[in-house]
Structure formats: C-alpha cells, structure tokens
Amino acid sequence: MTTQTLTPSDAPVGSTSLSDELMEILTTEYEAPEGTTADTAYDMLGFDSLVLVELAVALTKQFGVQVTDEELQEAGNIAGTIELLRAKGVPA
C-alpha cells in the first residue's frame, strides 16, 4: 500500500476534499509537520488528549456533527477520522 502526502494544494480549483480540509486544520491550527500523511498516527504527531479534545471541538464546529476526543483517539489518524466523519454523514 502506498501512502500519499496530503496537501491542500492537491485539490482541483474550487474543490476541497474532506482529507484536504482535515490536513488544512491540522497544519494550520495544530502544526502538523510537512510530510504528514493520512496514515500518520496522532500520537506520532505529538497529539495528546488535550489536543484531541480541541480537535474534536474544531471538527464538530467545522462539519456540524458531534465528534468526541474518544472517537478521535479510536480513529488514530487522519484516515480513520475521515472514515468517522463519513459514517456521521459528512460528504467526502
């Protein structure tokens, strides 16, 4: 399985995918380093429980669905968070 580095600039003009939106949030608000991929574990990014609480609140506001820090911890990474948000009805 290959892992692609996600960057907001990869989206077509006028289109933003869920992964692009998540990456934008993580890089601008939580300083995820360059080279972070959808498979990079939150703990590898140094995200502790407080950061996951803050991220859960940000995602709840951004996407209009309730997201908890426990769900993010279980999701483990961006790919898992995308699946979580899709399961809650957020369009990809």
PDB file of N, CA and C in Angstrom:
ATOM      1  N   MET A   1       0.836  -1.171   0.000  1.00  0.00           N
ATOM      2  CA  MET A   1       0.000   0.000   0.000  1.00  0.00           C
ATOM      3  C   MET A   1       0.882   1.236   0.000  1.00  0.00           C
ATOM      4  N   THR A   2       0.609   2.167  -0.886  1.00  0.00           N
ATOM      5  CA  THR A   2       1.375   3.401  -0.930  1.00  0.00           C
ATOM      6  C   THR A   2       0.658   4.471  -0.132  1.00  0.00           C
ATOM      7  N   THR A   3       1.429   5.347   0.430  1.00  0.00           N
ATOM      8  CA  THR A   3       0.875   6.438   1.219  1.00  0.00           C
ATOM      9  C   THR A   3       1.188   7.736   0.515  1.00  0.00           C
ATOM     10  N   GLN A   4       0.151   8.521   0.276  1.00  0.00           N
ATOM     11  CA  GLN A   4       0.320   9.793  -0.402  1.00  0.00           C
ATOM     12  C   GLN A   4       0.312  10.905   0.628  1.00  0.00           C
ATOM     13  N   THR A   5       1.230  11.839   0.475  1.00  0.00           N
ATOM     14  CA  THR A   5       1.241  13.005   1.331  1.00  0.00           C
ATOM     15  C   THR A   5       0.103  13.908   0.906  1.00  0.00           C
ATOM     16  N   LEU A   6      -0.702  14.339   1.873  1.00  0.00           N
ATOM     17  CA  LEU A   6      -1.844  15.182   1.584  1.00  0.00           C
ATOM     18  C   LEU A   6      -1.484  16.632   1.782  1.00  0.00           C
ATOM     19  N   THR A   7      -1.773  17.435   0.794  1.00  0.00           N
ATOM     20  CA  THR A   7      -1.593  18.873   0.931  1.00  0.00           C
ATOM     21  C   THR A   7      -2.812  19.555   0.356  1.00  0.00           C
ATOM     22  N   PRO A   8      -3.212  20.684   0.930  1.00  0.00           N
ATOM     23  CA  PRO A   8      -4.384  21.390   0.422  1.00  0.00           C
ATOM     24  C   PRO A   8      -4.266  21.784  -1.040  1.00  0.00           C
ATOM     25  N   SER A   9      -3.068  21.985  -1.535  1.00  0.00           N
ATOM     26  CA  SER A   9      -2.896  22.416  -2.921  1.00  0.00           C
ATOM     27  C   SER A   9      -3.163  21.301  -3.925  1.00  0.00           C
ATOM     28  N   ASP A  10      -3.335  20.046  -3.463  1.00  0.00           N
ATOM     29  CA  ASP A  10      -3.599  18.939  -4.369  1.00  0.00           C
ATOM     30  C   ASP A  10      -5.025  18.927  -4.894  1.00  0.00           C
ATOM     31  N   ALA A  11      -5.927  19.663  -4.291  1.00  0.00           N
ATOM     32  CA  ALA A  11      -7.324  19.657  -4.702  1.00  0.00           C
ATOM     33  C   ALA A  11      -7.510  20.500  -5.951  1.00  0.00           C
ATOM     34  N   PRO A  12      -8.430  20.086  -6.835  1.00  0.00           N
ATOM     35  CA  PRO A  12      -8.725  20.909  -8.001  1.00  0.00           C
ATOM     36  C   PRO A  12      -9.269  22.269  -7.564  1.00  0.00           C
ATOM     37  N   VAL A  13      -9.067  23.274  -8.389  1.00  0.00           N
ATOM     38  CA  VAL A  13      -9.544  24.615  -8.066  1.00  0.00           C
ATOM     39  C   VAL A  13     -11.049  24.570  -7.850  1.00  0.00           C
ATOM     40  N   GLY A  14     -11.517  25.197  -6.784  1.00  0.00           N
ATOM     41  CA  GLY A  14     -12.943  25.235  -6.482  1.00  0.00           C
ATOM     42  C   GLY A  14     -13.446  23.993  -5.782  1.00  0.00           C
ATOM     43  N   SER A  15     -12.572  23.068  -5.464  1.00  0.00           N
ATOM     44  CA  SER A  15     -12.970  21.817  -4.836  1.00  0.00           C
ATOM     45  C   SER A  15     -12.062  21.550  -3.640  1.00  0.00           C
ATOM     46  N   THR A  16     -12.670  21.196  -2.536  1.00  0.00           N
ATOM     47  CA  THR A  16     -11.883  20.847  -1.365  1.00  0.00           C
ATOM     48  C   THR A  16     -12.412  19.522  -0.833  1.00  0.00           C
ATOM     49  N   SER A  17     -11.551  18.528  -0.758  1.00  0.00           N
ATOM     50  CA  SER A  17     -11.974  17.231  -0.251  1.00  0.00           C
ATOM     51  C   SER A  17     -11.894  17.230   1.273  1.00  0.00           C
ATOM     52  N   LEU A  18     -12.531  16.254   1.850  1.00  0.00           N
ATOM     53  CA  LEU A  18     -12.523  16.102   3.300  1.00  0.00           C
ATOM     54  C   LEU A  18     -11.096  15.945   3.812  1.00  0.00           C
ATOM     55  N   SER A  19     -10.286  15.170   3.104  1.00  0.00           N
ATOM     56  CA  SER A  19      -8.898  14.989   3.541  1.00  0.00           C
ATOM     57  C   SER A  19      -8.130  16.302   3.466  1.00  0.00           C
ATOM     58  N   ASP A  20      -8.404  17.113   2.440  1.00  0.00           N
ATOM     59  CA  ASP A  20      -7.747  18.417   2.328  1.00  0.00           C
ATOM     60  C   ASP A  20      -8.155  19.327   3.488  1.00  0.00           C
ATOM     61  N   GLU A  21      -9.437  19.322   3.817  1.00  0.00           N
ATOM     62  CA  GLU A  21      -9.908  20.161   4.914  1.00  0.00           C
ATOM     63  C   GLU A  21      -9.276  19.746   6.238  1.00  0.00           C
ATOM     64  N   LEU A  22      -9.215  18.430   6.473  1.00  0.00           N
ATOM     65  CA  LEU A  22      -8.584  17.944   7.704  1.00  0.00           C
ATOM     66  C   LEU A  22      -7.106  18.311   7.751  1.00  0.00           C
ATOM     67  N   MET A  23      -6.417  18.128   6.631  1.00  0.00           N
ATOM     68  CA  MET A  23      -4.992  18.450   6.599  1.00  0.00           C
ATOM     69  C   MET A  23      -4.784  19.938   6.840  1.00  0.00           C
ATOM     70  N   GLU A  24      -5.638  20.772   6.280  1.00  0.00           N
ATOM     71  CA  GLU A  24      -5.540  22.214   6.481  1.00  0.00           C
ATOM     72  C   GLU A  24      -5.699  22.555   7.966  1.00  0.00           C
ATOM     73  N   ILE A  25      -6.680  21.958   8.607  1.00  0.00           N
ATOM     74  CA  ILE A  25      -6.889  22.191  10.039  1.00  0.00           C
ATOM     75  C   ILE A  25      -5.666  21.747  10.844  1.00  0.00           C
ATOM     76  N   LEU A  26      -5.173  20.565  10.532  1.00  0.00           N
ATOM     77  CA  LEU A  26      -4.047  20.020  11.304  1.00  0.00           C
ATOM     78  C   LEU A  26      -2.759  20.803  11.098  1.00  0.00           C
ATOM     79  N   THR A  27      -2.525  21.282   9.888  1.00  0.00           N
ATOM     80  CA  THR A  27      -1.277  22.006   9.645  1.00  0.00           C
ATOM     81  C   THR A  27      -1.343  23.444  10.140  1.00  0.00           C
ATOM     82  N   THR A  28      -2.494  24.087   9.995  1.00  0.00           N
ATOM     83  CA  THR A  28      -2.569  25.494  10.394  1.00  0.00           C
ATOM     84  C   THR A  28      -2.868  25.684  11.869  1.00  0.00           C
ATOM     85  N   GLU A  29      -3.725  24.855  12.418  1.00  0.00           N
ATOM     86  CA  GLU A  29      -4.143  25.024  13.815  1.00  0.00           C
ATOM     87  C   GLU A  29      -3.313  24.195  14.801  1.00  0.00           C
ATOM     88  N   TYR A  30      -2.812  23.066  14.353  1.00  0.00           N
ATOM     89  CA  TYR A  30      -2.127  22.140  15.270  1.00  0.00           C
ATOM     90  C   TYR A  30      -0.695  21.836  14.857  1.00  0.00           C
ATOM     91  N   GLU A  31      -0.187  22.559  13.874  1.00  0.00           N
ATOM     92  CA  GLU A  31       1.207  22.486  13.454  1.00  0.00           C
ATOM     93  C   GLU A  31       1.688  21.076  13.104  1.00  0.00           C
ATOM     94  N   ALA A  32       0.825  20.317  12.411  1.00  0.00           N
ATOM     95  CA  ALA A  32       1.262  19.013  11.916  1.00  0.00           C
ATOM     96  C   ALA A  32       2.405  19.270  10.929  1.00  0.00           C
ATOM     97  N   PRO A  33       3.483  18.518  11.027  1.00  0.00           N
ATOM     98  CA  PRO A  33       4.656  18.792  10.190  1.00  0.00           C
ATOM     99  C   PRO A  33       4.444  18.429   8.727  1.00  0.00           C
ATOM    100  N   GLU A  34       5.242  19.054   7.870  1.00  0.00           N
ATOM    101  CA  GLU A  34       5.248  18.708   6.451  1.00  0.00           C
ATOM    102  C   GLU A  34       5.573  17.228   6.342  1.00  0.00           C
ATOM    103  N   GLY A  35       4.937  16.566   5.412  1.00  0.00           N
ATOM    104  CA  GLY A  35       5.153  15.125   5.255  1.00  0.00           C
ATOM    105  C   GLY A  35       4.149  14.285   6.014  1.00  0.00           C
ATOM    106  N   THR A  36       3.269  14.930   6.776  1.00  0.00           N
ATOM    107  CA  THR A  36       2.212  14.201   7.468  1.00  0.00           C
ATOM    108  C   THR A  36       1.290  13.591   6.428  1.00  0.00           C
ATOM    109  N   THR A  37       0.942  12.337   6.614  1.00  0.00           N
ATOM    110  CA  THR A  37       0.046  11.646   5.687  1.00  0.00           C
ATOM    111  C   THR A  37      -1.221  11.231   6.425  1.00  0.00           C
ATOM    112  N   ALA A  38      -2.174  10.721   5.671  1.00  0.00           N
ATOM    113  CA  ALA A  38      -3.428  10.251   6.253  1.00  0.00           C
ATOM    114  C   ALA A  38      -3.195   9.100   7.219  1.00  0.00           C
ATOM    115  N   ASP A  39      -2.091   8.400   7.067  1.00  0.00           N
ATOM    116  CA  ASP A  39      -1.796   7.252   7.925  1.00  0.00           C
ATOM    117  C   ASP A  39      -0.897   7.586   9.109  1.00  0.00           C
ATOM    118  N   THR A  40      -0.475   8.837   9.233  1.00  0.00           N
ATOM    119  CA  THR A  40       0.363   9.231  10.364  1.00  0.00           C
ATOM    120  C   THR A  40      -0.487   9.233  11.635  1.00  0.00           C
ATOM    121  N   ALA A  41      -0.060   8.457  12.609  1.00  0.00           N
ATOM    122  CA  ALA A  41      -0.818   8.351  13.860  1.00  0.00           C
ATOM    123  C   ALA A  41      -0.783   9.670  14.623  1.00  0.00           C
ATOM    124  N   TYR A  42      -1.909   9.993  15.265  1.00  0.00           N
ATOM    125  CA  TYR A  42      -1.971  11.219  16.051  1.00  0.00           C
ATOM    126  C   TYR A  42      -0.892  11.244  17.135  1.00  0.00           C
ATOM    127  N   ASP A  43      -0.614  10.116  17.753  1.00  0.00           N
ATOM    128  CA  ASP A  43       0.425  10.116  18.796  1.00  0.00           C
ATOM    129  C   ASP A  43       1.812  10.372  18.220  1.00  0.00           C
ATOM    130  N   MET A  44       2.034  10.001  16.946  1.00  0.00           N
ATOM    131  CA  MET A  44       3.311  10.301  16.292  1.00  0.00           C
ATOM    132  C   MET A  44       3.447  11.796  16.012  1.00  0.00           C
ATOM    133  N   LEU A  45       2.311  12.494  15.943  1.00  0.00           N
ATOM    134  CA  LEU A  45       2.312  13.947  15.748  1.00  0.00           C
ATOM    135  C   LEU A  45       2.438  14.687  17.076  1.00  0.00           C
ATOM    136  N   GLY A  46       2.460  13.922  18.173  1.00  0.00           N
ATOM    137  CA  GLY A  46       2.557  14.535  19.494  1.00  0.00           C
ATOM    138  C   GLY A  46       1.221  15.039  20.014  1.00  0.00           C
ATOM    139  N   PHE A  47       0.123  14.543  19.440  1.00  0.00           N
ATOM    140  CA  PHE A  47      -1.205  14.972  19.866  1.00  0.00           C
ATOM    141  C   PHE A  47      -1.594  14.214  21.130  1.00  0.00           C
ATOM    142  N   ASP A  48      -1.648  14.943  22.240  1.00  0.00           N
ATOM    143  CA  ASP A  48      -2.074  14.332  23.494  1.00  0.00           C
ATOM    144  C   ASP A  48      -3.589  14.450  23.632  1.00  0.00           C
ATOM    145  N   SER A  49      -4.116  14.036  24.780  1.00  0.00           N
ATOM    146  CA  SER A  49      -5.567  14.035  24.968  1.00  0.00           C
ATOM    147  C   SER A  49      -6.162  15.434  24.889  1.00  0.00           C
ATOM    148  N   LEU A  50      -5.451  16.446  25.340  1.00  0.00           N
ATOM    149  CA  LEU A  50      -5.960  17.820  25.272  1.00  0.00           C
ATOM    150  C   LEU A  50      -6.083  18.282  23.822  1.00  0.00           C
ATOM    151  N   VAL A  51      -5.103  17.971  23.002  1.00  0.00           N
ATOM    152  CA  VAL A  51      -5.160  18.343  21.590  1.00  0.00           C
ATOM    153  C   VAL A  51      -6.336  17.627  20.914  1.00  0.00           C
ATOM    154  N   LEU A  52      -6.558  16.366  21.264  1.00  0.00           N
ATOM    155  CA  LEU A  52      -7.679  15.633  20.669  1.00  0.00           C
ATOM    156  C   LEU A  52      -9.018  16.231  21.085  1.00  0.00           C
ATOM    157  N   VAL A  53      -9.122  16.731  22.323  1.00  0.00           N
ATOM    158  CA  VAL A  53     -10.344  17.421  22.757  1.00  0.00           C
ATOM    159  C   VAL A  53     -10.539  18.677  21.907  1.00  0.00           C
ATOM    160  N   GLU A  54      -9.477  19.457  21.755  1.00  0.00           N
ATOM    161  CA  GLU A  54      -9.556  20.682  20.944  1.00  0.00           C
ATOM    162  C   GLU A  54      -9.904  20.359  19.494  1.00  0.00           C
ATOM    163  N   LEU A  55      -9.308  19.326  18.951  1.00  0.00           N
ATOM    164  CA  LEU A  55      -9.583  18.922  17.579  1.00  0.00           C
ATOM    165  C   LEU A  55     -11.030  18.455  17.439  1.00  0.00           C
ATOM    166  N   ALA A  56     -11.523  17.715  18.410  1.00  0.00           N
ATOM    167  CA  ALA A  56     -12.919  17.255  18.383  1.00  0.00           C
ATOM    168  C   ALA A  56     -13.880  18.440  18.339  1.00  0.00           C
ATOM    169  N   VAL A  57     -13.614  19.452  19.139  1.00  0.00           N
ATOM    170  CA  VAL A  57     -14.455  20.655  19.143  1.00  0.00           C
ATOM    171  C   VAL A  57     -14.377  21.358  17.783  1.00  0.00           C
ATOM    172  N   ALA A  58     -13.172  21.481  17.238  1.00  0.00           N
ATOM    173  CA  ALA A  58     -12.988  22.139  15.941  1.00  0.00           C
ATOM    174  C   ALA A  58     -13.718  21.385  14.833  1.00  0.00           C
ATOM    175  N   LEU A  59     -13.631  20.060  14.837  1.00  0.00           N
ATOM    176  CA  LEU A  59     -14.297  19.270  13.805  1.00  0.00           C
ATOM    177  C   LEU A  59     -15.815  19.335  13.953  1.00  0.00           C
ATOM    178  N   THR A  60     -16.296  19.348  15.190  1.00  0.00           N
ATOM    179  CA  THR A  60     -17.732  19.475  15.435  1.00  0.00           C
ATOM    180  C   THR A  60     -18.254  20.783  14.855  1.00  0.00           C
ATOM    181  N   LYS A  61     -17.513  21.870  15.083  1.00  0.00           N
ATOM    182  CA  LYS A  61     -17.911  23.177  14.544  1.00  0.00           C
ATOM    183  C   LYS A  61     -17.789  23.205  13.023  1.00  0.00           C
ATOM    184  N   GLN A  62     -16.699  22.681  12.491  1.00  0.00           N
ATOM    185  CA  GLN A  62     -16.427  22.728  11.049  1.00  0.00           C
ATOM    186  C   GLN A  62     -17.441  21.924  10.240  1.00  0.00           C
ATOM    187  N   PHE A  63     -17.790  20.731  10.730  1.00  0.00           N
ATOM    188  CA  PHE A  63     -18.593  19.815   9.926  1.00  0.00           C
ATOM    189  C   PHE A  63     -20.026  19.638  10.416  1.00  0.00           C
ATOM    190  N   GLY A  64     -20.359  20.209  11.564  1.00  0.00           N
ATOM    191  CA  GLY A  64     -21.736  20.173  12.049  1.00  0.00           C
ATOM    192  C   GLY A  64     -22.201  18.827  12.555  1.00  0.00           C
ATOM    193  N   VAL A  65     -21.273  17.970  12.930  1.00  0.00           N
ATOM    194  CA  VAL A  65     -21.609  16.679  13.537  1.00  0.00           C
ATOM    195  C   VAL A  65     -20.811  16.538  14.824  1.00  0.00           C
ATOM    196  N   GLN A  66     -21.388  15.866  15.796  1.00  0.00           N
ATOM    197  CA  GLN A  66     -20.721  15.688  17.085  1.00  0.00           C
ATOM    198  C   GLN A  66     -19.555  14.717  16.936  1.00  0.00           C
ATOM    199  N   VAL A  67     -18.372  15.172  17.319  1.00  0.00           N
ATOM    200  CA  VAL A  67     -17.168  14.345  17.317  1.00  0.00           C
ATOM    201  C   VAL A  67     -16.575  14.440  18.710  1.00  0.00           C
ATOM    202  N   THR A  68     -16.200  13.304  19.284  1.00  0.00           N
ATOM    203  CA  THR A  68     -15.605  13.304  20.619  1.00  0.00           C
ATOM    204  C   THR A  68     -14.122  12.973  20.548  1.00  0.00           C
ATOM    205  N   ASP A  69     -13.415  13.352  21.587  1.00  0.00           N
ATOM    206  CA  ASP A  69     -11.989  13.027  21.645  1.00  0.00           C
ATOM    207  C   ASP A  69     -11.777  11.518  21.707  1.00  0.00           C
ATOM    208  N   GLU A  70     -12.712  10.800  22.330  1.00  0.00           N
ATOM    209  CA  GLU A  70     -12.589   9.342  22.385  1.00  0.00           C
ATOM    210  C   GLU A  70     -12.679   8.741  20.988  1.00  0.00           C
ATOM    211  N   GLU A  71     -13.575   9.293  20.160  1.00  0.00           N
ATOM    212  CA  GLU A  71     -13.694   8.807  18.786  1.00  0.00           C
ATOM    213  C   GLU A  71     -12.416   9.091  17.998  1.00  0.00           C
ATOM    214  N   LEU A  72     -11.833  10.256  18.207  1.00  0.00           N
ATOM    215  CA  LEU A  72     -10.584  10.591  17.519  1.00  0.00           C
ATOM    216  C   LEU A  72      -9.449   9.687  17.979  1.00  0.00           C
ATOM    217  N   GLN A  73      -9.415   9.407  19.263  1.00  0.00           N
ATOM    218  CA  GLN A  73      -8.377   8.516  19.773  1.00  0.00           C
ATOM    219  C   GLN A  73      -8.527   7.136  19.147  1.00  0.00           C
ATOM    220  N   GLU A  74      -9.768   6.662  19.040  1.00  0.00           N
ATOM    221  CA  GLU A  74     -10.013   5.367  18.422  1.00  0.00           C
ATOM    222  C   GLU A  74      -9.689   5.399  16.922  1.00  0.00           C
ATOM    223  N   ALA A  75     -10.020   6.505  16.253  1.00  0.00           N
ATOM    224  CA  ALA A  75      -9.721   6.640  14.820  1.00  0.00           C
ATOM    225  C   ALA A  75      -8.215   6.567  14.597  1.00  0.00           C
ATOM    226  N   GLY A  76      -7.451   7.230  15.464  1.00  0.00           N
ATOM    227  CA  GLY A  76      -5.998   7.098  15.464  1.00  0.00           C
ATOM    228  C   GLY A  76      -5.207   7.946  14.497  1.00  0.00           C
ATOM    229  N   ASN A  77      -5.822   8.322  13.375  1.00  0.00           N
ATOM    230  CA  ASN A  77      -5.103   9.104  12.363  1.00  0.00           C
ATOM    231  C   ASN A  77      -6.109   9.808  11.459  1.00  0.00           C
ATOM    232  N   ILE A  78      -5.606  10.511  10.459  1.00  0.00           N
ATOM    233  CA  ILE A  78      -6.481  11.259   9.561  1.00  0.00           C
ATOM    234  C   ILE A  78      -7.385  10.317   8.765  1.00  0.00           C
ATOM    235  N   ALA A  79      -6.838   9.220   8.277  1.00  0.00           N
ATOM    236  CA  ALA A  79      -7.646   8.270   7.505  1.00  0.00           C
ATOM    237  C   ALA A  79      -8.810   7.744   8.352  1.00  0.00           C
ATOM    238  N   GLY A  80      -8.537   7.407   9.593  1.00  0.00           N
ATOM    239  CA  GLY A  80      -9.593   6.936  10.487  1.00  0.00           C
ATOM    240  C   GLY A  80     -10.604   8.023  10.787  1.00  0.00           C
ATOM    241  N   THR A  81     -10.135   9.258  10.890  1.00  0.00           N
ATOM    242  CA  THR A  81     -11.026  10.388  11.151  1.00  0.00           C
ATOM    243  C   THR A  81     -11.910  10.655   9.945  1.00  0.00           C
ATOM    244  N   ILE A  82     -11.380  10.505   8.746  1.00  0.00           N
ATOM    245  CA  ILE A  82     -12.190  10.653   7.533  1.00  0.00           C
ATOM    246  C   ILE A  82     -13.308   9.619   7.539  1.00  0.00           C
ATOM    247  N   GLU A  83     -12.980   8.385   7.846  1.00  0.00           N
ATOM    248  CA  GLU A  83     -13.998   7.330   7.902  1.00  0.00           C
ATOM    249  C   GLU A  83     -15.041   7.633   8.974  1.00  0.00           C
ATOM    250  N   LEU A  84     -14.604   8.140  10.110  1.00  0.00           N
ATOM    251  CA  LEU A  84     -15.513   8.529  11.186  1.00  0.00           C
ATOM    252  C   LEU A  84     -16.482   9.603  10.706  1.00  0.00           C
ATOM    253  N   LEU A  85     -15.955  10.642  10.076  1.00  0.00           N
ATOM    254  CA  LEU A  85     -16.792  11.735   9.600  1.00  0.00           C
ATOM    255  C   LEU A  85     -17.741  11.273   8.503  1.00  0.00           C
ATOM    256  N   ARG A  86     -17.287  10.415   7.604  1.00  0.00           N
ATOM    257  CA  ARG A  86     -18.163   9.871   6.568  1.00  0.00           C
ATOM    258  C   ARG A  86     -19.300   9.059   7.184  1.00  0.00           C
ATOM    259  N   ALA A  87     -18.970   8.277   8.208  1.00  0.00           N
ATOM    260  CA  ALA A  87     -20.004   7.476   8.888  1.00  0.00           C
ATOM    261  C   ALA A  87     -21.046   8.372   9.565  1.00  0.00           C
ATOM    262  N   LYS A  88     -20.663   9.582   9.901  1.00  0.00           N
ATOM    263  CA  LYS A  88     -21.578  10.532  10.522  1.00  0.00           C
ATOM    264  C   LYS A  88     -22.307  11.389   9.485  1.00  0.00           C
ATOM    265  N   GLY A  89     -22.079  11.087   8.193  1.00  0.00           N
ATOM    266  CA  GLY A  89     -22.805  11.757   7.130  1.00  0.00           C
ATOM    267  C   GLY A  89     -22.109  12.952   6.494  1.00  0.00           C
ATOM    268  N   VAL A  90     -20.849  13.177   6.833  1.00  0.00           N
ATOM    269  CA  VAL A  90     -20.107  14.275   6.213  1.00  0.00           C
ATOM    270  C   VAL A  90     -19.678  13.820   4.827  1.00  0.00           C
ATOM    271  N   PRO A  91     -20.011  14.592   3.783  1.00  0.00           N
ATOM    272  CA  PRO A  91     -19.622  14.173   2.425  1.00  0.00           C
ATOM    273  C   PRO A  91     -18.114  14.236   2.233  1.00  0.00           C
ATOM    274  N   ALA A  92     -17.604  13.277   1.475  1.00  0.00           N
ATOM    275  CA  ALA A  92     -16.172  13.230   1.182  1.00  0.00           C
ATOM    276  C   ALA A  92     -15.876  14.302   0.190  1.00  0.00           C
TER     277      ALA A  92
END
